[in-house]
Amino acid sequence: MHIHILGIAGTFMGSLALIAKQLGHQVTGQDQGVYPPMSTQLDEQKITYTHSYKASDMPKADIFIIGNALSRGNECVEDILSKQYAYTSGAQWLSEQVLHDKWVLAISGTHGKTTTASMLAWVLDYAGYNPSFLIGGVVEDFGVSSRLTDSNFFVIEADEYDTAFFDKRSKFAHYRPKTLVINNLEFDHADIFDSLKDIQKQFHHLIRTVPKEGVIIHPENIQAIDEVLEQGLWSGEQTLPNQTLNSSALGTCFKVENAAVDWHLLGKHNMQNGLSAIYAAHHVGVPIDIACEALNQFKGVKRRLEIKYQTEHITLYDDFAHHPSAIQTTLAGLRDKVGSESIVAILELRSNTMKSGVHQQSLVDSLKEADQILILKPENANWDIHTLFNNTNLFDSVDAIVDRLSQLRQGHFVVMSNGGFDDIFNKLIKHL
């Protein structure tokens, strides 16, 4: 079968493309704004795609999988509807073709999904479970963001964003997990949700699909999560223990029952991610000590405080953090590691939520650990960023940011964006 994917370079759709190819389908696609690591992964897997949404570039496929970035008015969408081609969403296709007979382990929450899902896939693989997975980032331990095996276990990053222009439910409504992690729950995606209650409603619908033999794993005393669970709980429940995070020669360490994790990852948020992965794996039978042993060897995920370049005095990081809470925990973890050394935060406010201005004050608070802040002024923002930051913090172009950074002689440069940031790394590394 020939499957053509519209939005193929997105983190979800790019991962889906690999699974479709593993099933033996011919896979092609289209997208715009294509950048690593997904573009690299597609190229390595020899999956062809075009850089546009021109209907003339669409082949004659058996079915079109349409990403949620495409809406009515898109040339390809209009052509598919007019010609009555067969189409579906990525989440629905995955559910019907792959997940329907699997033990699904779903990782949900406002942030930390990719990292936790990667940890869980690695723990299960280390323990001999050979899991399939689909994750919104390239896992260093596997070199890919998805794979399909003959295992009964499937780890998936469960996103609350909507499914497609014709299906406004959250994508995770299609997955029907038996093991569900809810890492955290905050307001995000202001382009499709009006309030936190709207998001909580989607999580309530997700919980309704977990069978009584299943389990929902979550941290203690998170009001937004507790409010969802109070609406109904029909399965088992596992709250994460409150553990103490300590520094170690590698990075950080923490105890879990009679075992311990000692790894290079930083921050309390990663400890929580690790605990979620440990107890999710334990639900399918992995002993706690084996799960900890696996995490001690976990390499990480691309674009999660990933070191892109390093000299004697400068370390350049790539981090996907784009929500204030994620920005805050990333910088706090790095501060604990580097002490009084200079931290420079470089931000692209790319998400629709950040552009809307709903997180204005929390954005300022999230950057307190940074010694310097450099922000690319967002286009089409619904608020005046100058009310929070002065002109020395704001830049009209990436080239201007690079010029400023090239004048610095030392520090930890943390580039935070959920997009390509106008090829900032190649430009900056040439100067450094």
CSV table of C-alpha atoms in Angstrom, one decimal:
chain,number,residue,atom,x,y,z
A,1,MET,CA,0.0,0.0,0.0
A,2,HIS,CA,1.2,3.5,-0.8
A,3,ILE,CA,0.8,5.9,2.2
A,4,HIS,CA,1.4,9.6,1.7
A,5,ILE,CA,1.9,11.6,4.9
A,6,LEU,CA,1.1,15.3,5.0
A,7,GLY,CA,3.2,16.9,7.7
A,8,ILE,CA,5.8,14.1,7.6
A,9,ALA,CA,8.6,16.0,9.3
A,10,GLY,CA,6.6,16.6,12.5
A,11,THR,CA,7.9,14.6,15.5
A,12,PHE,CA,4.8,12.4,15.6
A,13,MET,CA,4.3,12.0,11.8
A,14,GLY,CA,8.0,11.4,11.1
A,15,SER,CA,8.0,8.6,13.7
A,16,LEU,CA,4.8,7.2,12.2
A,17,ALA,CA,6.4,7.1,8.8
A,18,LEU,CA,9.1,4.8,10.1
A,19,ILE,CA,6.5,2.3,11.5
A,20,ALA,CA,4.5,2.4,8.2
A,21,LYS,CA,7.7,1.6,6.3
A,22,GLN,CA,8.5,-1.3,8.7
A,23,LEU,CA,5.1,-2.7,8.0
A,24,GLY,CA,6.1,-2.9,4.3
A,25,HIS,CA,4.2,0.1,3.0
A,26,GLN,CA,5.5,2.5,0.4
A,27,VAL,CA,5.8,5.8,2.3
A,28,THR,CA,6.2,9.3,0.9
A,29,GLY,CA,5.3,12.7,2.3
A,30,GLN,CA,5.2,16.4,2.2
A,31,ASP,CA,6.0,19.2,4.7
A,32,GLN,CA,7.5,22.6,5.0
A,33,GLY,CA,10.0,24.0,7.6
A,34,VAL,CA,11.8,20.7,7.7
A,35,TYR,CA,14.8,20.5,10.1
A,36,PRO,CA,16.8,17.9,12.2
A,37,PRO,CA,16.5,15.6,13.9
A,38,MET,CA,13.4,14.4,11.9
A,39,SER,CA,14.7,15.4,8.5
A,40,THR,CA,17.9,13.5,9.2
A,41,GLN,CA,15.9,10.4,10.3
A,42,LEU,CA,13.7,10.4,7.2
A,43,ASP,CA,16.8,10.8,5.0
A,44,GLU,CA,18.5,7.9,6.7
A,45,GLN,CA,15.5,5.7,6.3
A,46,LYS,CA,15.3,6.7,2.6
A,47,ILE,CA,11.8,8.1,2.9
A,48,THR,CA,11.2,10.6,0.2
A,49,TYR,CA,9.3,13.9,0.8
A,50,THR,CA,8.9,17.3,-0.8
A,51,HIS,CA,9.2,20.7,0.8
A,52,SER,CA,5.8,22.2,0.1
A,53,TYR,CA,2.1,21.7,0.3
A,54,LYS,CA,1.4,22.0,-3.4
A,55,ALA,CA,-1.3,19.7,-4.6
A,56,SER,CA,0.7,19.1,-7.7
A,57,ASP,CA,3.4,17.4,-5.6
A,58,MET,CA,1.0,14.8,-4.2
A,59,PRO,CA,1.4,11.3,-5.7
A,60,LYS,CA,-1.5,8.9,-6.4
A,61,ALA,CA,-1.5,7.2,-3.0
A,62,ASP,CA,-3.8,4.5,-1.6
A,63,ILE,CA,-4.4,6.6,1.6
A,64,PHE,CA,-3.4,10.0,2.8
A,65,ILE,CA,-2.5,10.5,6.5
A,66,ILE,CA,-3.1,14.2,7.4
A,67,GLY,CA,-1.2,15.9,10.2
A,68,ASN,CA,-2.8,18.2,12.6
A,69,ALA,CA,-0.8,21.2,11.4
A,70,LEU,CA,-2.9,21.2,8.2
A,71,SER,CA,-6.3,22.8,8.1
A,72,ARG,CA,-9.1,23.8,5.7
A,73,GLY,CA,-7.7,26.0,3.0
A,74,ASN,CA,-4.5,24.1,2.7
A,75,GLU,CA,-4.1,23.2,-1.0
A,76,CYS,CA,-3.4,19.5,-0.4
A,77,VAL,CA,-6.4,19.2,2.0
A,78,GLU,CA,-8.7,20.9,-0.5
A,79,ASP,CA,-7.6,18.6,-3.3
A,80,ILE,CA,-8.1,15.5,-1.2
A,81,LEU,CA,-11.6,16.5,-0.2
A,82,SER,CA,-12.6,17.5,-3.7
A,83,LYS,CA,-11.4,14.3,-5.3
A,84,GLN,CA,-12.7,12.2,-2.4
A,85,TYR,CA,-9.4,10.4,-1.8
A,86,ALA,CA,-9.2,8.1,1.2
A,87,TYR,CA,-7.7,9.9,4.2
A,88,THR,CA,-7.2,9.5,8.0
A,89,SER,CA,-5.3,10.9,10.9
A,90,GLY,CA,-2.0,9.6,12.2
A,91,ALA,CA,-3.4,8.7,15.6
A,92,GLN,CA,-6.4,6.8,14.1
A,93,TRP,CA,-4.2,4.9,11.6
A,94,LEU,CA,-1.8,3.9,14.3
A,95,SER,CA,-4.6,2.7,16.6
A,96,GLU,CA,-6.3,0.7,13.9
A,97,GLN,CA,-3.2,-0.8,12.2
A,98,VAL,CA,-0.8,-1.3,15.1
A,99,LEU,CA,-2.1,-0.6,18.7
A,100,HIS,CA,-5.4,-2.5,18.7
A,101,ASP,CA,-3.9,-5.7,20.1
A,102,LYS,CA,-0.9,-4.3,22.1
A,103,TRP,CA,-0.3,-3.6,25.7
A,104,VAL,CA,0.0,0.2,25.3
A,105,LEU,CA,2.2,2.1,27.8
A,106,ALA,CA,1.3,5.8,27.2
A,107,ILE,CA,3.2,8.8,28.6
A,108,SER,CA,1.2,12.0,28.9
A,109,GLY,CA,1.5,15.4,30.5
A,110,THR,CA,2.3,19.0,29.6
A,111,HIS,CA,6.0,18.3,29.4
A,112,GLY,CA,8.5,15.5,29.9
A,113,LYS,CA,6.7,13.1,27.6
A,114,THR,CA,9.5,12.5,25.2
A,115,THR,CA,12.1,12.0,27.8
A,116,THR,CA,10.0,9.7,30.0
A,117,ALA,CA,8.8,7.6,27.0
A,118,SER,CA,12.4,7.3,25.9
A,119,MET,CA,13.5,6.1,29.4
A,120,LEU,CA,10.6,3.6,29.5
A,121,ALA,CA,11.4,2.2,26.1
A,122,TRP,CA,15.1,1.8,27.1
A,123,VAL,CA,14.2,0.1,30.4
A,124,LEU,CA,11.9,-2.4,28.7
A,125,ASP,CA,14.5,-3.1,26.1
A,126,TYR,CA,17.2,-3.5,28.7
A,127,ALA,CA,15.0,-6.0,30.6
A,128,GLY,CA,14.5,-8.1,27.4
A,129,TYR,CA,10.9,-7.0,26.5
A,130,ASN,CA,12.0,-5.7,23.0
A,131,PRO,CA,9.2,-3.0,23.0
A,132,SER,CA,7.8,-1.2,20.0
A,133,PHE,CA,7.7,2.6,20.5
A,134,LEU,CA,6.7,5.9,18.9
A,135,ILE,CA,8.3,8.9,20.6
A,136,GLY,CA,8.5,12.6,19.6
A,137,GLY,CA,12.2,12.7,19.6
A,138,VAL,CA,15.3,10.6,18.6
A,139,VAL,CA,16.3,8.4,21.4
A,140,GLU,CA,20.1,8.2,21.7
A,141,ASP,CA,20.0,4.6,22.9
A,142,PHE,CA,18.2,3.5,19.7
A,143,GLY,CA,19.1,6.1,17.1
A,144,VAL,CA,15.5,6.5,16.0
A,145,SER,CA,12.2,7.9,17.3
A,146,SER,CA,10.1,4.8,16.5
A,147,ARG,CA,10.3,1.1,15.7
A,148,LEU,CA,8.0,-1.9,15.4
A,149,THR,CA,8.9,-5.3,16.9
A,150,ASP,CA,7.0,-8.5,17.5
A,151,SER,CA,6.7,-7.6,21.2
A,152,ASN,CA,3.3,-7.2,22.8
A,153,PHE,CA,4.4,-4.0,24.4
A,154,PHE,CA,4.2,-0.6,22.8
A,155,VAL,CA,5.5,2.6,24.4
A,156,ILE,CA,3.9,5.8,23.0
A,157,GLU,CA,4.2,9.5,23.7
A,158,ALA,CA,0.6,10.5,24.3
A,159,ASP,CA,0.0,14.0,23.2
A,160,GLU,CA,-3.0,16.1,24.2
A,161,TYR,CA,-2.9,18.2,21.1
A,162,ASP,CA,-5.8,17.7,18.7
A,163,THR,CA,-5.8,14.9,16.2
A,164,ALA,CA,-6.6,16.5,12.8
A,165,PHE,CA,-8.8,19.2,11.2
A,166,PHE,CA,-11.6,16.7,11.1
A,167,ASP,CA,-11.1,15.2,14.5
A,168,LYS,CA,-10.7,17.7,17.4
A,169,ARG,CA,-10.2,15.1,20.1
A,170,SER,CA,-6.7,14.9,21.7
A,171,LYS,CA,-4.5,12.4,19.9
A,172,PHE,CA,-4.2,10.2,23.0
A,173,ALA,CA,-8.0,9.4,22.8
A,174,HIS,CA,-7.1,6.9,20.2
A,175,TYR,CA,-4.4,4.9,22.1
A,176,ARG,CA,-6.4,3.0,24.8
A,177,PRO,CA,-3.5,2.5,27.2
A,178,LYS,CA,-3.2,-0.2,29.8
A,179,THR,CA,-0.4,1.6,31.6
A,180,LEU,CA,-0.8,5.4,31.7
A,181,VAL,CA,1.6,8.0,33.1
A,182,ILE,CA,0.4,11.5,33.7
A,183,ASN,CA,3.6,13.4,34.4
A,184,ASN,CA,2.1,16.8,35.0
A,185,LEU,CA,-0.8,18.9,33.9
A,186,GLU,CA,-0.6,22.7,33.1
A,187,PHE,CA,-2.2,25.1,30.6
A,188,ASP,CA,-0.7,24.9,27.2
A,189,HIS,CA,-1.8,24.9,23.5
A,190,ALA,CA,-3.7,28.2,23.8
A,191,ASP,CA,-4.5,27.9,20.1
A,192,ILE,CA,-6.9,25.0,20.7
A,193,PHE,CA,-7.7,25.1,24.4
A,194,ASP,CA,-9.4,28.0,26.1
A,195,SER,CA,-8.5,26.9,29.7
A,196,LEU,CA,-6.9,24.3,31.8
A,197,LYS,CA,-10.4,22.8,32.3
A,198,ASP,CA,-10.6,22.1,28.6
A,199,ILE,CA,-7.4,20.1,28.8
A,200,GLN,CA,-8.6,18.3,32.0
A,201,LYS,CA,-11.7,17.2,30.1
A,202,GLN,CA,-9.5,15.5,27.5
A,203,PHE,CA,-7.5,13.8,30.2
A,204,HIS,CA,-10.8,12.6,31.8
A,205,HIS,CA,-11.8,11.1,28.4
A,206,LEU,CA,-8.3,9.4,28.3
A,207,ILE,CA,-8.7,7.9,31.8
A,208,ARG,CA,-12.1,6.5,30.8
A,209,THR,CA,-10.3,4.2,28.3
A,210,VAL,CA,-7.9,2.6,30.8
A,211,PRO,CA,-9.2,-0.9,31.7
A,212,LYS,CA,-9.7,-2.0,35.3
A,213,GLU,CA,-6.5,-4.1,35.0
A,214,GLY,CA,-4.6,-1.0,34.0
A,215,VAL,CA,-2.8,1.5,36.2
A,216,ILE,CA,-2.5,5.3,36.2
A,217,ILE,CA,0.9,6.6,37.4
A,218,HIS,CA,1.3,10.2,38.6
A,219,PRO,CA,3.1,12.4,41.1
A,220,GLU,CA,1.5,13.3,44.4
A,221,ASN,CA,-0.4,16.5,45.2
A,222,ILE,CA,-0.7,17.9,41.7
A,223,GLN,CA,-4.0,19.7,42.0
A,224,ALA,CA,-4.8,19.7,38.2
A,225,ILE,CA,-4.2,15.9,38.1
A,226,ASP,CA,-6.1,15.2,41.3
A,227,GLU,CA,-9.1,17.1,39.9
A,228,VAL,CA,-9.2,14.9,36.8
A,229,LEU,CA,-9.0,11.7,38.9
A,230,GLU,CA,-11.9,12.9,41.1
A,231,GLN,CA,-14.1,12.9,38.0
A,232,GLY,CA,-13.7,9.2,37.8
A,233,LEU,CA,-11.1,6.4,38.2
A,234,TRP,CA,-11.9,2.8,37.1
A,235,SER,CA,-8.3,1.3,37.1
A,236,GLY,CA,-5.4,1.0,39.5
A,237,GLU,CA,-3.5,4.0,40.7
A,238,GLN,CA,0.2,4.4,41.5
A,239,THR,CA,1.5,7.7,43.0
A,240,LEU,CA,5.2,8.4,42.7
A,241,PRO,CA,7.3,8.5,45.9
A,242,ASN,CA,8.8,11.8,47.0
A,243,GLN,CA,12.6,11.2,46.7
A,244,THR,CA,15.6,13.4,47.4
A,245,LEU,CA,17.9,14.3,44.5
A,246,ASN,CA,21.6,14.5,45.3
A,247,SER,CA,24.6,15.5,43.3
A,248,SER,CA,27.1,12.8,42.2
A,249,ALA,CA,30.3,12.5,40.2
A,250,LEU,CA,28.2,11.6,37.1
A,251,GLY,CA,25.5,14.2,37.6
A,252,THR,CA,22.7,13.4,40.0
A,253,CYS,CA,21.5,10.4,42.0
A,254,PHE,CA,18.4,9.2,43.9
A,255,LYS,CA,17.1,6.1,45.6
A,256,VAL,CA,14.2,4.0,44.6
A,257,GLU,CA,13.1,1.4,47.2
A,258,ASN,CA,16.2,-0.8,47.7
A,259,ALA,CA,18.0,0.4,44.5
A,260,ALA,CA,19.4,3.7,43.2
A,261,VAL,CA,19.8,5.7,40.0
A,262,ASP,CA,23.1,7.5,39.4
A,263,TRP,CA,23.2,9.2,36.0
A,264,HIS,CA,24.4,12.2,34.0
A,265,LEU,CA,20.9,13.8,33.8
A,266,LEU,CA,20.2,16.9,35.8
A,267,GLY,CA,17.2,18.3,37.6
A,268,LYS,CA,14.3,17.2,39.7
A,269,HIS,CA,12.1,16.9,36.6
A,270,ASN,CA,14.4,14.2,35.2
A,271,MET,CA,14.2,12.4,38.6
A,272,GLN,CA,10.4,12.4,38.3
A,273,ASN,CA,10.6,11.3,34.7
A,274,GLY,CA,12.8,8.4,35.8
A,275,LEU,CA,10.5,7.4,38.6
A,276,SER,CA,7.6,7.4,36.2
A,277,ALA,CA,9.5,5.1,33.8
A,278,ILE,CA,10.5,2.8,36.6
A,279,TYR,CA,7.0,2.3,37.9
A,280,ALA,CA,5.5,2.0,34.4
A,281,ALA,CA,8.0,-0.7,33.6
A,282,HIS,CA,7.3,-2.4,37.0
A,283,HIS,CA,3.6,-2.6,36.0
A,284,VAL,CA,4.5,-5.0,33.2
A,285,GLY,CA,6.9,-7.0,35.4
A,286,VAL,CA,10.3,-5.3,35.4
A,287,PRO,CA,11.9,-5.5,38.8
A,288,ILE,CA,12.8,-2.1,40.4
A,289,ASP,CA,16.5,-2.8,40.6
A,290,ILE,CA,16.7,-3.8,37.0
A,291,ALA,CA,14.9,-0.7,35.9
A,292,CYS,CA,17.4,1.4,37.9
A,293,GLU,CA,20.3,-0.5,36.4
A,294,ALA,CA,18.9,0.3,33.0
A,295,LEU,CA,18.5,4.0,33.7
A,296,ASN,CA,22.1,4.2,35.0
A,297,GLN,CA,23.1,3.5,31.3
A,298,PHE,CA,20.4,5.7,29.7
A,299,LYS,CA,22.1,8.0,27.2
A,300,GLY,CA,19.3,10.5,26.7
A,301,VAL,CA,17.2,12.2,24.0
A,302,LYS,CA,18.3,14.6,21.3
A,303,ARG,CA,17.4,18.2,22.1
A,304,ARG,CA,17.1,17.7,25.8
A,305,LEU,CA,20.0,19.7,27.1
A,306,GLU,CA,22.0,18.1,24.4
A,307,ILE,CA,25.6,19.3,24.1
A,308,LYS,CA,26.1,20.5,20.6
A,309,TYR,CA,29.5,22.1,20.9
A,310,GLN,CA,32.1,22.5,23.6
A,311,THR,CA,35.4,24.3,24.1
A,312,GLU,CA,37.5,24.8,27.2
A,313,HIS,CA,35.4,27.8,28.2
A,314,ILE,CA,32.1,27.5,26.4
A,315,THR,CA,29.4,24.7,26.3
A,316,LEU,CA,26.6,25.1,23.8
A,317,TYR,CA,23.3,23.2,24.5
A,318,ASP,CA,20.2,22.4,22.5
A,319,ASP,CA,17.0,22.1,24.5
A,320,PHE,CA,13.4,21.6,23.4
A,321,ALA,CA,12.0,23.5,26.4
A,322,HIS,CA,9.3,25.9,25.2
A,323,HIS,CA,6.9,26.1,28.2
A,324,PRO,CA,7.9,28.2,31.3
A,325,SER,CA,7.8,25.2,33.6
A,326,ALA,CA,10.2,23.3,31.3
A,327,ILE,CA,12.4,26.3,30.9
A,328,GLN,CA,12.6,26.8,34.7
A,329,THR,CA,13.4,23.1,35.5
A,330,THR,CA,16.0,22.9,32.7
A,331,LEU,CA,17.9,26.0,33.9
A,332,ALA,CA,17.5,25.0,37.6
A,333,GLY,CA,19.0,21.6,36.9
A,334,LEU,CA,21.9,23.2,35.0
A,335,ARG,CA,22.5,25.8,37.8
A,336,ASP,CA,22.8,23.0,40.3
A,337,LYS,CA,25.4,21.4,38.1
A,338,VAL,CA,27.6,24.4,37.1
A,339,GLY,CA,27.3,26.5,40.3
A,340,SER,CA,28.2,30.1,39.8
A,341,GLU,CA,29.4,29.7,36.2
A,342,SER,CA,27.6,32.0,33.7
A,343,ILE,CA,24.4,30.7,32.0
A,344,VAL,CA,23.1,32.4,28.9
A,345,ALA,CA,19.5,31.5,27.9
A,346,ILE,CA,18.7,31.9,24.2
A,347,LEU,CA,14.9,31.6,23.4
A,348,GLU,CA,12.7,31.3,20.4
A,349,LEU,CA,9.1,31.9,21.5
A,350,ARG,CA,7.7,29.7,18.7
A,351,SER,CA,4.7,27.9,20.1
A,352,ASN,CA,1.2,29.4,19.7
A,353,THR,CA,0.8,29.5,23.5
A,354,MET,CA,4.0,31.5,24.0
A,355,LYS,CA,3.0,33.9,21.2
A,356,SER,CA,-0.4,34.4,22.8
A,357,GLY,CA,1.2,35.9,25.9
A,358,VAL,CA,-0.8,33.8,28.3
A,359,HIS,CA,2.5,32.8,30.1
A,360,GLN,CA,4.0,36.3,30.2
A,361,GLN,CA,4.8,36.6,33.9
A,362,SER,CA,5.7,32.9,34.4
A,363,LEU,CA,8.2,33.2,31.5
A,364,VAL,CA,10.0,36.0,33.3
A,365,ASP,CA,10.1,33.9,36.5
A,366,SER,CA,11.3,30.8,34.6
A,367,LEU,CA,14.5,32.6,33.5
A,368,LYS,CA,15.7,33.7,36.9
A,369,GLU,CA,18.6,31.2,36.9
A,370,ALA,CA,20.0,32.7,33.7
A,371,ASP,CA,22.7,35.4,34.0
A,372,GLN,CA,21.9,36.7,30.5
A,373,ILE,CA,18.7,36.3,28.4
A,374,LEU,CA,18.6,36.6,24.6
A,375,ILE,CA,15.2,36.4,22.9
A,376,LEU,CA,14.3,36.3,19.3
A,377,LYS,CA,11.4,38.7,19.0
A,378,PRO,CA,8.3,36.6,18.0
A,379,GLU,CA,6.4,37.4,14.9
A,380,ASN,CA,2.7,37.9,15.1
A,381,ALA,CA,2.7,37.9,18.9
A,382,ASN,CA,-0.5,38.9,20.6
A,383,TRP,CA,1.3,40.9,23.3
A,384,ASP,CA,4.0,43.5,23.7
A,385,ILE,CA,7.2,41.7,24.8
A,386,HIS,CA,8.9,45.0,25.5
A,387,THR,CA,6.8,45.3,28.7
A,388,LEU,CA,8.7,42.4,30.2
A,389,PHE,CA,12.1,42.6,28.6
A,390,ASN,CA,14.3,45.5,27.5
A,391,ASN,CA,15.9,46.0,24.1
A,392,THR,CA,19.2,44.5,25.3
A,393,ASN,CA,17.4,41.2,25.7
A,394,LEU,CA,15.5,41.3,22.4
A,395,PHE,CA,16.8,40.6,18.9
A,396,ASP,CA,15.2,41.0,15.4
A,397,SER,CA,17.2,38.1,13.9
A,398,VAL,CA,19.2,35.0,14.7
A,399,ASP,CA,22.2,36.7,13.1
A,400,ALA,CA,22.0,39.5,15.7
A,401,ILE,CA,21.9,36.9,18.5
A,402,VAL,CA,24.9,35.1,17.0
A,403,ASP,CA,26.9,38.4,16.9
A,404,ARG,CA,26.1,39.0,20.5
A,405,LEU,CA,27.1,35.5,21.6
A,406,SER,CA,30.3,35.6,19.6
A,407,GLN,CA,31.4,38.4,21.8
A,408,LEU,CA,31.2,36.3,24.9
A,409,ARG,CA,34.3,34.3,25.9
A,410,GLN,CA,32.8,31.8,28.5
A,411,GLY,CA,29.6,30.3,29.8
A,412,HIS,CA,26.9,27.8,29.2
A,413,PHE,CA,24.8,28.8,26.2
A,414,VAL,CA,21.4,27.1,26.3
A,415,VAL,CA,19.4,27.4,23.1
A,416,MET,CA,15.7,26.7,23.8
A,417,SER,CA,13.1,26.2,21.0
A,418,ASN,CA,10.7,23.6,19.7
A,419,GLY,CA,11.6,24.5,16.2
A,420,GLY,CA,14.6,25.0,13.9
A,421,PHE,CA,15.5,28.5,15.2
A,422,ASP,CA,16.8,29.6,11.7
A,423,ASP,CA,19.7,27.2,11.8
A,424,ILE,CA,21.2,28.9,14.8
A,425,PHE,CA,23.7,26.1,15.7
A,426,ASN,CA,25.5,26.0,12.4
A,427,LYS,CA,25.7,29.8,12.4
A,428,LEU,CA,26.9,30.0,16.0
A,429,ILE,CA,29.4,27.2,15.8
A,430,LYS,CA,31.2,28.9,12.9
A,431,HIS,CA,31.8,31.9,15.2
A,432,LEU,CA,32.7,30.0,18.3
